[in-house]
Amino acid sequence: MTLYDKIYKWLDDRFKLRELLPPIVKHPAPTNVVSNPLYCLGGTAFLCFLVLVVTGMFLAFYYKPTPDEAYKSIQHIMTEVPLGSLIRSIHHWSANVMIAAVMLHMIRIYFMGAYKKPRELNWVVGIFLFLIVTTFGFSGYLLPWDQLALWATKIGTGIAGSIPIVGGYIALILMGGNDIGAETMTRFFAIHVLILPAVIVTLLILHFMMVRIQGISGRL
Ligand code: HEM
């Protein structure tokens, strides 16, 4: 009996897993998925997301989201907090790897035709996930409040502002005024740590439920 079987039996005796959770707990992956690493890209993106959540929680212990203190608090994290620079670097690199993994995942879905019937709706959910992931990156970029952050946000909000008709409103909502300042920082922080996490968790639940209900595409 493997360790997995022992744990499963222990839980099954107590919580009747056999009845409640069979599709989740005992669901071997089809052979085409096991033998093809391209099917790991979505999982890689999800793993990065989990790493980002955990490292983000640690960063939130020390980061101060005000124009006066943000830059100093990042310096404090990098130079004085034990393992601070490691945690911040892992957060930074996981964000980059996540964006790369999501893009490659999208390319795999496109070229394998996995977006076709019956998975059209999961593709649509995926498009929203892609937008959320890039907005995570954009909103996080401002938080260190250094020159790079300020000018990158200036360009980003400028691009948003150039959208016909609604652009001006979007830029105003993002910046909380006519220029980047304390209001912008509060908004970007709220977007980064409250709004986007809530939205992405909801979308990921939908995404994974659809994968599970429809099964993975390709031959079995
Ligand atoms: C946060 C971002 C995302 C995560 C964590 C994620 C995760 C996953 C995982 C774990 C799977 C099953 C295994 C696999 O095919 O890799 C999957 C399948 C799928 N994903 Fe994503 N995904 C994300 C974004 C996207 C995007 C941007 C799209 C497309 C616009 C997309 C469309 C799909 C589709 C259509 C499937 C079903 C594939 C099939 O049946 O072969 N996903 N996703």
PDB file of C-alpha atoms and ligand atoms in Angstrom:
ATOM      1  CA  MET A   1       0.000   0.000   0.000  1.00  0.00           C
ATOM      2  CA  THR A   2       1.571   3.348  -1.036  1.00  0.00           C
ATOM      3  CA  LEU A   3       1.629   6.414   1.237  1.00  0.00           C
ATOM      4  CA  TYR A   4      -1.001   8.008  -1.017  1.00  0.00           C
ATOM      5  CA  ASP A   5      -3.309   4.969  -0.558  1.00  0.00           C
ATOM      6  CA  LYS A   6      -2.804   5.048   3.219  1.00  0.00           C
ATOM      7  CA  ILE A   7      -3.680   8.769   3.417  1.00  0.00           C
ATOM      8  CA  TYR A   8      -6.652   8.218   1.120  1.00  0.00           C
ATOM      9  CA  LYS A   9      -7.934   5.312   3.259  1.00  0.00           C
ATOM     10  CA  TRP A  10      -7.459   7.323   6.493  1.00  0.00           C
ATOM     11  CA  LEU A  11      -9.480  10.228   5.086  1.00  0.00           C
ATOM     12  CA  ASP A  12     -12.000   7.898   3.436  1.00  0.00           C
ATOM     13  CA  ASP A  13     -12.749   6.143   6.752  1.00  0.00           C
ATOM     14  CA  ARG A  14     -13.553   9.503   8.318  1.00  0.00           C
ATOM     15  CA  PHE A  15     -15.062  11.652   5.563  1.00  0.00           C
ATOM     16  CA  LYS A  16     -16.446   9.100   3.039  1.00  0.00           C
ATOM     17  CA  LEU A  17     -14.227  10.476   0.289  1.00  0.00           C
ATOM     18  CA  ARG A  18     -15.315   7.619  -1.961  1.00  0.00           C
ATOM     19  CA  GLU A  19     -18.765   9.150  -2.166  1.00  0.00           C
ATOM     20  CA  LEU A  20     -17.939  12.838  -1.843  1.00  0.00           C
ATOM     21  CA  LEU A  21     -14.816  13.412  -3.853  1.00  0.00           C
ATOM     22  CA  PRO A  22     -14.089  10.599  -6.302  1.00  0.00           C
ATOM     23  CA  PRO A  23     -13.645  12.827  -9.363  1.00  0.00           C
ATOM     24  CA  ILE A  24     -11.223  15.080  -7.500  1.00  0.00           C
ATOM     25  CA  VAL A  25      -9.215  12.653  -5.385  1.00  0.00           C
ATOM     26  CA  LYS A  26      -9.030   9.608  -7.667  1.00  0.00           C
ATOM     27  CA  HIS A  27      -8.814  10.879 -11.192  1.00  0.00           C
ATOM     28  CA  PRO A  28      -5.799   9.613 -13.123  1.00  0.00           C
ATOM     29  CA  ALA A  29      -4.612  11.943 -15.896  1.00  0.00           C
ATOM     30  CA  PRO A  30      -5.148  10.589 -19.439  1.00  0.00           C
ATOM     31  CA  THR A  31      -2.033   9.122 -21.077  1.00  0.00           C
ATOM     32  CA  ASN A  32      -1.704  11.888 -23.698  1.00  0.00           C
ATOM     33  CA  VAL A  33      -1.468  14.428 -20.862  1.00  0.00           C
ATOM     34  CA  VAL A  34       1.071  12.447 -18.828  1.00  0.00           C
ATOM     35  CA  SER A  35       3.391  12.004 -21.819  1.00  0.00           C
ATOM     36  CA  ASN A  36       3.227  15.558 -23.203  1.00  0.00           C
ATOM     37  CA  PRO A  37       4.926  18.368 -21.227  1.00  0.00           C
ATOM     38  CA  LEU A  38       2.932  21.010 -23.122  1.00  0.00           C
ATOM     39  CA  TYR A  39       0.006  20.093 -20.878  1.00  0.00           C
ATOM     40  CA  CYS A  40       2.056  21.283 -17.865  1.00  0.00           C
ATOM     41  CA  LEU A  41       1.942  24.962 -18.857  1.00  0.00           C
ATOM     42  CA  GLY A  42      -1.415  25.746 -17.202  1.00  0.00           C
ATOM     43  CA  GLY A  43      -0.256  23.933 -14.057  1.00  0.00           C
ATOM     44  CA  THR A  44       3.035  25.869 -14.135  1.00  0.00           C
ATOM     45  CA  ALA A  45       1.095  29.144 -14.259  1.00  0.00           C
ATOM     46  CA  PHE A  46      -1.022  27.962 -11.315  1.00  0.00           C
ATOM     47  CA  LEU A  47       2.056  26.936  -9.311  1.00  0.00           C
ATOM     48  CA  CYS A  48       3.531  30.417  -9.902  1.00  0.00           C
ATOM     49  CA  PHE A  49       0.246  31.916  -8.724  1.00  0.00           C
ATOM     50  CA  LEU A  50       0.439  29.960  -5.450  1.00  0.00           C
ATOM     51  CA  VAL A  51       4.073  31.078  -4.936  1.00  0.00           C
ATOM     52  CA  LEU A  52       3.006  34.684  -5.604  1.00  0.00           C
ATOM     53  CA  VAL A  53       0.223  34.468  -3.024  1.00  0.00           C
ATOM     54  CA  VAL A  54       2.551  33.149  -0.313  1.00  0.00           C
ATOM     55  CA  THR A  55       5.479  35.524  -1.044  1.00  0.00           C
ATOM     56  CA  GLY A  56       3.016  38.421  -1.453  1.00  0.00           C
ATOM     57  CA  MET A  57       1.669  37.755   2.046  1.00  0.00           C
ATOM     58  CA  PHE A  58       5.184  37.996   3.498  1.00  0.00           C
ATOM     59  CA  LEU A  59       5.913  41.193   1.554  1.00  0.00           C
ATOM     60  CA  ALA A  60       2.664  42.708   2.862  1.00  0.00           C
ATOM     61  CA  PHE A  61       4.032  42.395   6.419  1.00  0.00           C
ATOM     62  CA  TYR A  62       6.673  45.033   5.634  1.00  0.00           C
ATOM     63  CA  TYR A  63       5.528  46.998   2.580  1.00  0.00           C
ATOM     64  CA  LYS A  64       3.950  50.424   3.281  1.00  0.00           C
ATOM     65  CA  PRO A  65       1.677  51.677   0.473  1.00  0.00           C
ATOM     66  CA  THR A  66       2.224  55.449   0.789  1.00  0.00           C
ATOM     67  CA  PRO A  67       4.386  57.698  -1.432  1.00  0.00           C
ATOM     68  CA  ASP A  68       6.505  58.731   1.561  1.00  0.00           C
ATOM     69  CA  GLU A  69       7.210  55.228   2.794  1.00  0.00           C
ATOM     70  CA  ALA A  70       6.865  52.794  -0.129  1.00  0.00           C
ATOM     71  CA  TYR A  71      10.393  53.195  -1.508  1.00  0.00           C
ATOM     72  CA  LYS A  72      11.948  53.128   1.978  1.00  0.00           C
ATOM     73  CA  SER A  73       9.953  50.051   2.961  1.00  0.00           C
ATOM     74  CA  ILE A  74      11.227  48.227  -0.152  1.00  0.00           C
ATOM     75  CA  GLN A  75      14.809  49.204   0.755  1.00  0.00           C
ATOM     76  CA  HIS A  76      14.140  47.911   4.268  1.00  0.00           C
ATOM     77  CA  ILE A  77      12.854  44.591   2.851  1.00  0.00           C
ATOM     78  CA  MET A  78      15.886  44.279   0.562  1.00  0.00           C
ATOM     79  CA  THR A  79      18.602  45.117   3.100  1.00  0.00           C
ATOM     80  CA  GLU A  80      17.358  44.458   6.638  1.00  0.00           C
ATOM     81  CA  VAL A  81      14.425  42.044   6.745  1.00  0.00           C
ATOM     82  CA  PRO A  82      15.680  38.439   7.145  1.00  0.00           C
ATOM     83  CA  LEU A  83      15.281  36.663   3.759  1.00  0.00           C
ATOM     84  CA  GLY A  84      13.513  39.823   2.516  1.00  0.00           C
ATOM     85  CA  SER A  85      15.484  40.146  -0.706  1.00  0.00           C
ATOM     86  CA  LEU A  86      14.983  36.423  -1.413  1.00  0.00           C
ATOM     87  CA  ILE A  87      11.207  36.637  -0.880  1.00  0.00           C
ATOM     88  CA  ARG A  88      10.945  39.782  -3.020  1.00  0.00           C
ATOM     89  CA  SER A  89      13.048  38.218  -5.789  1.00  0.00           C
ATOM     90  CA  ILE A  90      10.949  35.036  -5.764  1.00  0.00           C
ATOM     91  CA  HIS A  91       7.814  37.221  -6.014  1.00  0.00           C
ATOM     92  CA  HIS A  92       9.358  39.140  -8.927  1.00  0.00           C
ATOM     93  CA  TRP A  93      10.514  36.058 -10.851  1.00  0.00           C
ATOM     94  CA  SER A  94       7.328  34.064 -10.250  1.00  0.00           C
ATOM     95  CA  ALA A  95       5.370  36.975 -11.745  1.00  0.00           C
ATOM     96  CA  ASN A  96       7.543  36.918 -14.860  1.00  0.00           C
ATOM     97  CA  VAL A  97       7.429  33.126 -15.198  1.00  0.00           C
ATOM     98  CA  MET A  98       3.653  33.160 -14.676  1.00  0.00           C
ATOM     99  CA  ILE A  99       3.118  35.630 -17.524  1.00  0.00           C
ATOM    100  CA  ALA A 100       5.405  33.579 -19.800  1.00  0.00           C
ATOM    101  CA  ALA A 101       3.654  30.313 -18.792  1.00  0.00           C
ATOM    102  CA  VAL A 102       0.181  31.780 -19.397  1.00  0.00           C
ATOM    103  CA  MET A 103       1.217  33.020 -22.845  1.00  0.00           C
ATOM    104  CA  LEU A 104       2.748  29.651 -23.774  1.00  0.00           C
ATOM    105  CA  HIS A 105      -0.349  27.889 -22.372  1.00  0.00           C
ATOM    106  CA  MET A 106      -2.532  30.086 -24.598  1.00  0.00           C
ATOM    107  CA  ILE A 107      -0.341  29.286 -27.623  1.00  0.00           C
ATOM    108  CA  ARG A 108      -0.612  25.551 -26.870  1.00  0.00           C
ATOM    109  CA  ILE A 109      -4.427  25.832 -26.613  1.00  0.00           C
ATOM    110  CA  TYR A 110      -4.523  27.737 -29.910  1.00  0.00           C
ATOM    111  CA  PHE A 111      -2.282  25.443 -31.952  1.00  0.00           C
ATOM    112  CA  MET A 112      -3.807  22.239 -30.566  1.00  0.00           C
ATOM    113  CA  GLY A 113      -7.301  23.623 -31.264  1.00  0.00           C
ATOM    114  CA  ALA A 114      -8.271  22.997 -27.609  1.00  0.00           C
ATOM    115  CA  TYR A 115     -10.490  26.105 -27.701  1.00  0.00           C
ATOM    116  CA  LYS A 116     -12.982  24.420 -30.080  1.00  0.00           C
ATOM    117  CA  LYS A 117     -16.385  23.010 -29.102  1.00  0.00           C
ATOM    118  CA  PRO A 118     -17.132  22.208 -26.270  1.00  0.00           C
ATOM    119  CA  ARG A 119     -14.364  24.367 -24.722  1.00  0.00           C
ATOM    120  CA  GLU A 120     -15.221  27.793 -26.219  1.00  0.00           C
ATOM    121  CA  LEU A 121     -16.384  29.180 -22.872  1.00  0.00           C
ATOM    122  CA  ASN A 122     -13.187  28.065 -21.160  1.00  0.00           C
ATOM    123  CA  TRP A 123     -11.213  29.970 -23.814  1.00  0.00           C
ATOM    124  CA  VAL A 124     -13.289  33.075 -22.980  1.00  0.00           C
ATOM    125  CA  VAL A 125     -12.598  32.598 -19.250  1.00  0.00           C
ATOM    126  CA  GLY A 126      -8.927  32.186 -20.252  1.00  0.00           C
ATOM    127  CA  ILE A 127      -8.909  35.541 -22.055  1.00  0.00           C
ATOM    128  CA  PHE A 128     -10.152  37.199 -18.854  1.00  0.00           C
ATOM    129  CA  LEU A 129      -7.481  35.303 -16.884  1.00  0.00           C
ATOM    130  CA  PHE A 130      -4.859  36.638 -19.279  1.00  0.00           C
ATOM    131  CA  LEU A 131      -6.097  40.211 -18.780  1.00  0.00           C
ATOM    132  CA  ILE A 132      -6.104  39.746 -15.001  1.00  0.00           C
ATOM    133  CA  VAL A 133      -2.560  38.338 -14.994  1.00  0.00           C
ATOM    134  CA  THR A 134      -1.206  41.255 -17.055  1.00  0.00           C
ATOM    135  CA  THR A 135      -3.087  43.754 -14.851  1.00  0.00           C
ATOM    136  CA  PHE A 136      -1.469  42.088 -11.817  1.00  0.00           C
ATOM    137  CA  GLY A 137       1.921  42.818 -13.398  1.00  0.00           C
ATOM    138  CA  PHE A 138       0.998  46.401 -14.278  1.00  0.00           C
ATOM    139  CA  SER A 139      -0.423  47.251 -10.844  1.00  0.00           C
ATOM    140  CA  GLY A 140       2.523  45.623  -9.040  1.00  0.00           C
ATOM    141  CA  TYR A 141       5.021  47.599 -11.091  1.00  0.00           C
ATOM    142  CA  LEU A 142       4.073  50.909  -9.448  1.00  0.00           C
ATOM    143  CA  LEU A 143       4.370  49.672  -5.883  1.00  0.00           C
ATOM    144  CA  PRO A 144       8.187  50.078  -5.408  1.00  0.00           C
ATOM    145  CA  TRP A 145       7.621  53.798  -6.160  1.00  0.00           C
ATOM    146  CA  ASP A 146      10.997  54.292  -7.869  1.00  0.00           C
ATOM    147  CA  GLN A 147      11.740  56.094 -11.150  1.00  0.00           C
ATOM    148  CA  LEU A 148      11.093  52.973 -13.235  1.00  0.00           C
ATOM    149  CA  ALA A 149       7.745  52.432 -11.504  1.00  0.00           C
ATOM    150  CA  LEU A 150       6.614  56.042 -11.946  1.00  0.00           C
ATOM    151  CA  TRP A 151       7.515  56.336 -15.611  1.00  0.00           C
ATOM    152  CA  ALA A 152       6.205  52.880 -16.519  1.00  0.00           C
ATOM    153  CA  THR A 153       2.887  53.771 -14.870  1.00  0.00           C
ATOM    154  CA  LYS A 154       2.878  57.132 -16.642  1.00  0.00           C
ATOM    155  CA  ILE A 155       3.197  55.301 -19.974  1.00  0.00           C
ATOM    156  CA  GLY A 156       0.640  52.626 -19.016  1.00  0.00           C
ATOM    157  CA  THR A 157      -2.011  55.091 -17.864  1.00  0.00           C
ATOM    158  CA  GLY A 158      -1.200  57.215 -20.941  1.00  0.00           C
ATOM    159  CA  ILE A 159      -1.921  54.232 -23.204  1.00  0.00           C
ATOM    160  CA  ALA A 160      -5.173  53.536 -21.318  1.00  0.00           C
ATOM    161  CA  GLY A 161      -6.055  57.234 -21.626  1.00  0.00           C
ATOM    162  CA  SER A 162      -5.625  57.164 -25.397  1.00  0.00           C
ATOM    163  CA  ILE A 163      -8.486  54.664 -25.894  1.00  0.00           C
ATOM    164  CA  PRO A 164     -11.240  56.499 -27.811  1.00  0.00           C
ATOM    165  CA  ILE A 165     -14.247  57.786 -25.794  1.00  0.00           C
ATOM    166  CA  VAL A 166     -13.729  55.787 -22.537  1.00  0.00           C
ATOM    167  CA  GLY A 167      -9.925  56.228 -22.244  1.00  0.00           C
ATOM    168  CA  GLY A 168     -10.119  59.466 -20.245  1.00  0.00           C
ATOM    169  CA  TYR A 169     -12.415  57.864 -17.677  1.00  0.00           C
ATOM    170  CA  ILE A 170     -10.242  54.753 -17.376  1.00  0.00           C
ATOM    171  CA  ALA A 171      -7.118  56.879 -16.780  1.00  0.00           C
ATOM    172  CA  LEU A 172      -9.005  58.986 -14.228  1.00  0.00           C
ATOM    173  CA  ILE A 173     -10.272  55.909 -12.377  1.00  0.00           C
ATOM    174  CA  LEU A 174      -6.783  54.347 -12.371  1.00  0.00           C
ATOM    175  CA  MET A 175      -4.905  57.463 -11.261  1.00  0.00           C
ATOM    176  CA  GLY A 176      -7.579  58.871  -8.926  1.00  0.00           C
ATOM    177  CA  GLY A 177      -6.806  62.322 -10.373  1.00  0.00           C
ATOM    178  CA  ASN A 178      -5.045  64.006 -13.252  1.00  0.00           C
ATOM    179  CA  ASP A 179      -1.555  62.827 -12.360  1.00  0.00           C
ATOM    180  CA  ILE A 180       0.173  59.959 -10.588  1.00  0.00           C
ATOM    181  CA  GLY A 181       0.234  60.513  -6.809  1.00  0.00           C
ATOM    182  CA  ALA A 182      -0.883  59.176  -3.445  1.00  0.00           C
ATOM    183  CA  GLU A 183      -4.376  58.364  -4.792  1.00  0.00           C
ATOM    184  CA  THR A 184      -2.872  56.311  -7.614  1.00  0.00           C
ATOM    185  CA  MET A 185      -0.737  54.335  -5.186  1.00  0.00           C
ATOM    186  CA  THR A 186      -3.712  53.519  -2.919  1.00  0.00           C
ATOM    187  CA  ARG A 187      -5.750  52.417  -5.926  1.00  0.00           C
ATOM    188  CA  PHE A 188      -3.012  50.296  -7.452  1.00  0.00           C
ATOM    189  CA  PHE A 189      -2.345  48.655  -4.085  1.00  0.00           C
ATOM    190  CA  ALA A 190      -6.055  47.882  -3.590  1.00  0.00           C
ATOM    191  CA  ILE A 191      -6.288  46.531  -7.152  1.00  0.00           C
ATOM    192  CA  HIS A 192      -3.136  44.409  -6.677  1.00  0.00           C
ATOM    193  CA  VAL A 193      -3.887  42.838  -3.286  1.00  0.00           C
ATOM    194  CA  LEU A 194      -7.693  42.846  -3.011  1.00  0.00           C
ATOM    195  CA  ILE A 195      -9.598  43.181  -6.268  1.00  0.00           C
ATOM    196  CA  LEU A 196      -7.475  41.098  -8.660  1.00  0.00           C
ATOM    197  CA  PRO A 197      -6.907  38.203  -6.207  1.00  0.00           C
ATOM    198  CA  ALA A 198     -10.683  37.923  -5.617  1.00  0.00           C
ATOM    199  CA  VAL A 199     -11.403  37.982  -9.365  1.00  0.00           C
ATOM    200  CA  ILE A 200      -8.634  35.545 -10.332  1.00  0.00           C
ATOM    201  CA  VAL A 201      -9.634  32.992  -7.677  1.00  0.00           C
ATOM    202  CA  THR A 202     -13.239  33.076  -8.947  1.00  0.00           C
ATOM    203  CA  LEU A 203     -12.106  32.695 -12.574  1.00  0.00           C
ATOM    204  CA  LEU A 204      -9.631  29.914 -11.723  1.00  0.00           C
ATOM    205  CA  ILE A 205     -12.368  27.928  -9.952  1.00  0.00           C
ATOM    206  CA  LEU A 206     -14.533  28.262 -13.097  1.00  0.00           C
ATOM    207  CA  HIS A 207     -11.552  27.402 -15.338  1.00  0.00           C
ATOM    208  CA  PHE A 208     -10.604  24.252 -13.419  1.00  0.00           C
ATOM    209  CA  MET A 209     -14.235  23.129 -13.018  1.00  0.00           C
ATOM    210  CA  MET A 210     -14.693  23.343 -16.774  1.00  0.00           C
ATOM    211  CA  VAL A 211     -11.464  21.407 -17.418  1.00  0.00           C
ATOM    212  CA  ARG A 212     -12.646  18.729 -14.995  1.00  0.00           C
ATOM    213  CA  ILE A 213     -16.220  18.517 -16.302  1.00  0.00           C
ATOM    214  CA  GLN A 214     -15.267  18.567 -20.005  1.00  0.00           C
ATOM    215  CA  GLY A 215     -12.080  16.534 -19.614  1.00  0.00           C
ATOM    216  CA  ILE A 216      -8.816  17.495 -21.218  1.00  0.00           C
ATOM    217  CA  SER A 217      -8.801  17.711 -25.026  1.00  0.00           C
ATOM    218  CA  GLY A 218      -7.014  15.268 -27.340  1.00  0.00           C
ATOM    219  CA  ARG A 219      -7.011  11.484 -27.647  1.00  0.00           C
ATOM    220  CA  LEU A 220      -7.164   9.420 -24.448  1.00  0.00           C
TER     221      LEU A 220
HETATM  222  C1  HEM B   1      -3.943  32.241 -14.628  1.00  0.00           C
HETATM  223  C2  HEM B   1      -3.855  31.714 -15.825  1.00  0.00           C
HETATM  224  C3  HEM B   1      -4.204  30.287 -16.173  1.00  0.00           C
HETATM  225  C4  HEM B   1      -4.067  29.150 -15.434  1.00  0.00           C
HETATM  226  C5  HEM B   1      -3.491  29.004 -14.013  1.00  0.00           C
HETATM  227  C6  HEM B   1      -4.575  28.057 -16.252  1.00  0.00           C
HETATM  228  C7  HEM B   1      -4.582  26.716 -15.860  1.00  0.00           C
HETATM  229  C8  HEM B   1      -5.002  25.668 -16.665  1.00  0.00           C
HETATM  230  C9  HEM B   1      -4.798  24.260 -16.385  1.00  0.00           C
HETATM  231  C10 HEM B   1      -4.064  23.713 -15.143  1.00  0.00           C
HETATM  232  C11 HEM B   1      -5.367  23.557 -17.384  1.00  0.00           C
HETATM  233  C12 HEM B   1      -5.367  22.021 -17.573  1.00  0.00           C
HETATM  234  C13 HEM B   1      -3.975  21.548 -18.062  1.00  0.00           C
HETATM  235  C14 HEM B   1      -3.423  22.298 -19.243  1.00  0.00           C
HETATM  236  O1  HEM B   1      -4.006  22.242 -20.341  1.00  0.00           O
HETATM  237  O2  HEM B   1      -2.395  22.994 -19.064  1.00  0.00           O
HETATM  238  C15 HEM B   1      -5.958  24.507 -18.318  1.00  0.00           C
HETATM  239  C16 HEM B   1      -6.668  24.171 -19.450  1.00  0.00           C
HETATM  240  C17 HEM B   1      -7.215  25.081 -20.357  1.00  0.00           C
HETATM  241  N1  HEM B   1      -6.968  26.441 -20.370  1.00  0.00           N
HETATM  242 FE1  HEM B   1      -5.974  27.488 -18.936  1.00  0.00          FE
HETATM  243  N2  HEM B   1      -5.024  28.564 -17.449  1.00  0.00           N
HETATM  244  C18 HEM B   1      -4.793  29.917 -17.454  1.00  0.00           C
HETATM  245  C19 HEM B   1      -5.032  30.787 -18.500  1.00  0.00           C
HETATM  246  C20 HEM B   1      -5.629  30.419 -19.703  1.00  0.00           C
HETATM  247  C21 HEM B   1      -5.718  31.278 -20.873  1.00  0.00           C
HETATM  248  C22 HEM B   1      -5.119  32.679 -20.959  1.00  0.00           C
HETATM  249  C23 HEM B   1      -6.425  30.573 -21.814  1.00  0.00           C
HETATM  250  C24 HEM B   1      -6.842  30.995 -23.204  1.00  0.00           C
HETATM  251  C25 HEM B   1      -7.187  32.205 -23.540  1.00  0.00           C
HETATM  252  C26 HEM B   1      -6.764  29.289 -21.251  1.00  0.00           C
HETATM  253  C27 HEM B   1      -7.543  28.313 -21.864  1.00  0.00           C
HETATM  254  C28 HEM B   1      -7.623  26.996 -21.469  1.00  0.00           C
HETATM  255  C29 HEM B   1      -8.373  25.949 -22.149  1.00  0.00           C
HETATM  256  C30 HEM B   1      -9.263  26.118 -23.395  1.00  0.00           C
HETATM  257  C31 HEM B   1      -8.115  24.750 -21.447  1.00  0.00           C
HETATM  258  C32 HEM B   1      -8.631  23.338 -21.796  1.00  0.00           C
HETATM  259  C33 HEM B   1      -7.483  22.668 -22.539  1.00  0.00           C
HETATM  260  C34 HEM B   1      -7.741  21.276 -23.019  1.00  0.00           C
HETATM  261  O3  HEM B   1      -8.792  20.707 -22.750  1.00  0.00           O
HETATM  262  O4  HEM B   1      -6.809  20.749 -23.675  1.00  0.00           O
HETATM  263  N3  HEM B   1      -6.238  29.217 -19.974  1.00  0.00           N
HETATM  264  N4  HEM B   1      -5.715  25.782 -17.865  1.00  0.00           N
END
